[in-house]
Amino acid sequence: MAISNSEGDSAAKEGERKRKRNAEVRPSPSKWRTESEQKLYSSKLLEALRRVRRGAPAEPPRSRAVREAADRALAMAARGRTRWSRAILSTRTLKLKSRKRRPAGPARLKNPLADAAGKKTSPVLQWKARVLGRLIPGCRKLSFLTLLEEASDYIAALEMQVRAMSALTEILSSSSSSSSASGAPPSDQLGSS
């Protein structure tokens, strides 16, 4: 049975539509896994750590300062495109402003975990989403789907942060072992690169 030309054309168009739809469904690779983002973050992290090293002794303890510098560098690498990165970048300004205290009393908030269909989620899922929202900066009062998107992006960014800090640790440990043989302090080698 032969297919007429018009039927063949419509079948070809249908195949193209299916291919386009399938191409749209595939998620693009995470931007945090790219080499350029890794290099950008690593350079920002190194600059931030140098600033912490030069910082005044009146600042917070060094471990907290390193963590805050690493988080700010990560947020800068995200360029404020996500809620968590904007929250990290604005935290510094919030600390400078005095916070107004809310009056005591029961505060009833709208449940951000209810779906668009009006169905309530299970209490266990609500509790887990609330805990997840507290772990990710700036995500306490998000809808469930938005919270999951922010969480996946934040996790990918933290994985990149771990890779960069591990690489930096390897570089510093190898430079300290080579500098102990040469007599030069590792901080001089780090500053010269």
Coordinates of C-alpha atoms in Angstrom, one line a residue, residues 18-84:
K18 CA 7.9 14.7 18.2
R19 CA 11.6 15.1 17.9
K20 CA 11.3 18.8 18.8
R21 CA 9.2 17.9 21.8
N22 CA 11.6 15.3 23.0
A23 CA 14.5 17.7 22.6
E24 CA 12.7 20.2 24.8
V25 CA 12.1 17.7 27.5
R26 CA 15.8 16.8 28.0
P27 CA 17.3 18.9 30.7
S28 CA 20.3 20.9 29.8
P29 CA 23.5 20.1 31.8
S30 CA 23.7 22.0 35.0
K31 CA 25.6 25.3 34.6
W32 CA 27.5 24.4 37.8
R33 CA 29.2 21.5 36.0
T34 CA 30.8 23.5 33.3
E35 CA 34.5 24.2 33.3
S36 CA 34.1 27.9 32.9
E37 CA 31.8 28.2 35.9
Q38 CA 34.3 26.1 37.9
K39 CA 37.1 28.5 36.9
L40 CA 35.1 31.6 37.6
Y41 CA 34.1 30.3 41.1
S42 CA 37.7 29.2 41.9
S43 CA 39.1 32.6 41.1
K44 CA 36.4 34.4 43.1
L45 CA 37.0 32.0 46.0
L46 CA 40.7 32.6 45.9
E47 CA 40.2 36.4 46.0
A48 CA 37.7 36.1 48.9
L49 CA 40.1 33.9 50.9
R50 CA 42.9 36.3 50.3
R51 CA 40.7 39.1 51.7
V52 CA 39.9 37.0 54.7
R53 CA 43.5 36.4 55.3
R54 CA 44.2 40.2 55.2
G55 CA 41.2 41.0 57.3
A56 CA 41.2 42.8 60.7
P57 CA 41.4 40.7 63.9
A58 CA 38.1 42.2 65.1
E59 CA 36.2 40.2 62.5
P60 CA 34.4 37.0 63.3
P61 CA 36.5 33.8 63.9
R62 CA 38.5 32.7 60.9
S63 CA 36.5 29.5 60.2
R64 CA 33.2 31.5 60.0
A65 CA 34.9 34.1 57.9
V66 CA 36.2 31.5 55.5
R67 CA 32.7 29.9 55.2
E68 CA 31.0 33.3 54.6
A69 CA 33.6 34.2 52.0
A70 CA 33.1 30.9 50.2
D71 CA 29.3 31.3 50.3
R72 CA 29.6 34.9 49.0
A73 CA 31.9 33.8 46.2
L74 CA 29.4 31.1 45.3
A75 CA 26.5 33.6 45.2
M76 CA 28.6 36.0 43.1
A77 CA 29.3 33.2 40.7
A78 CA 25.5 32.6 40.5
R79 CA 25.2 36.3 39.6
G80 CA 22.0 36.7 41.7
R81 CA 19.9 34.6 39.3
T82 CA 18.6 32.4 42.1
R83 CA 16.8 33.2 45.3
W84 CA 19.5 31.5 47.4

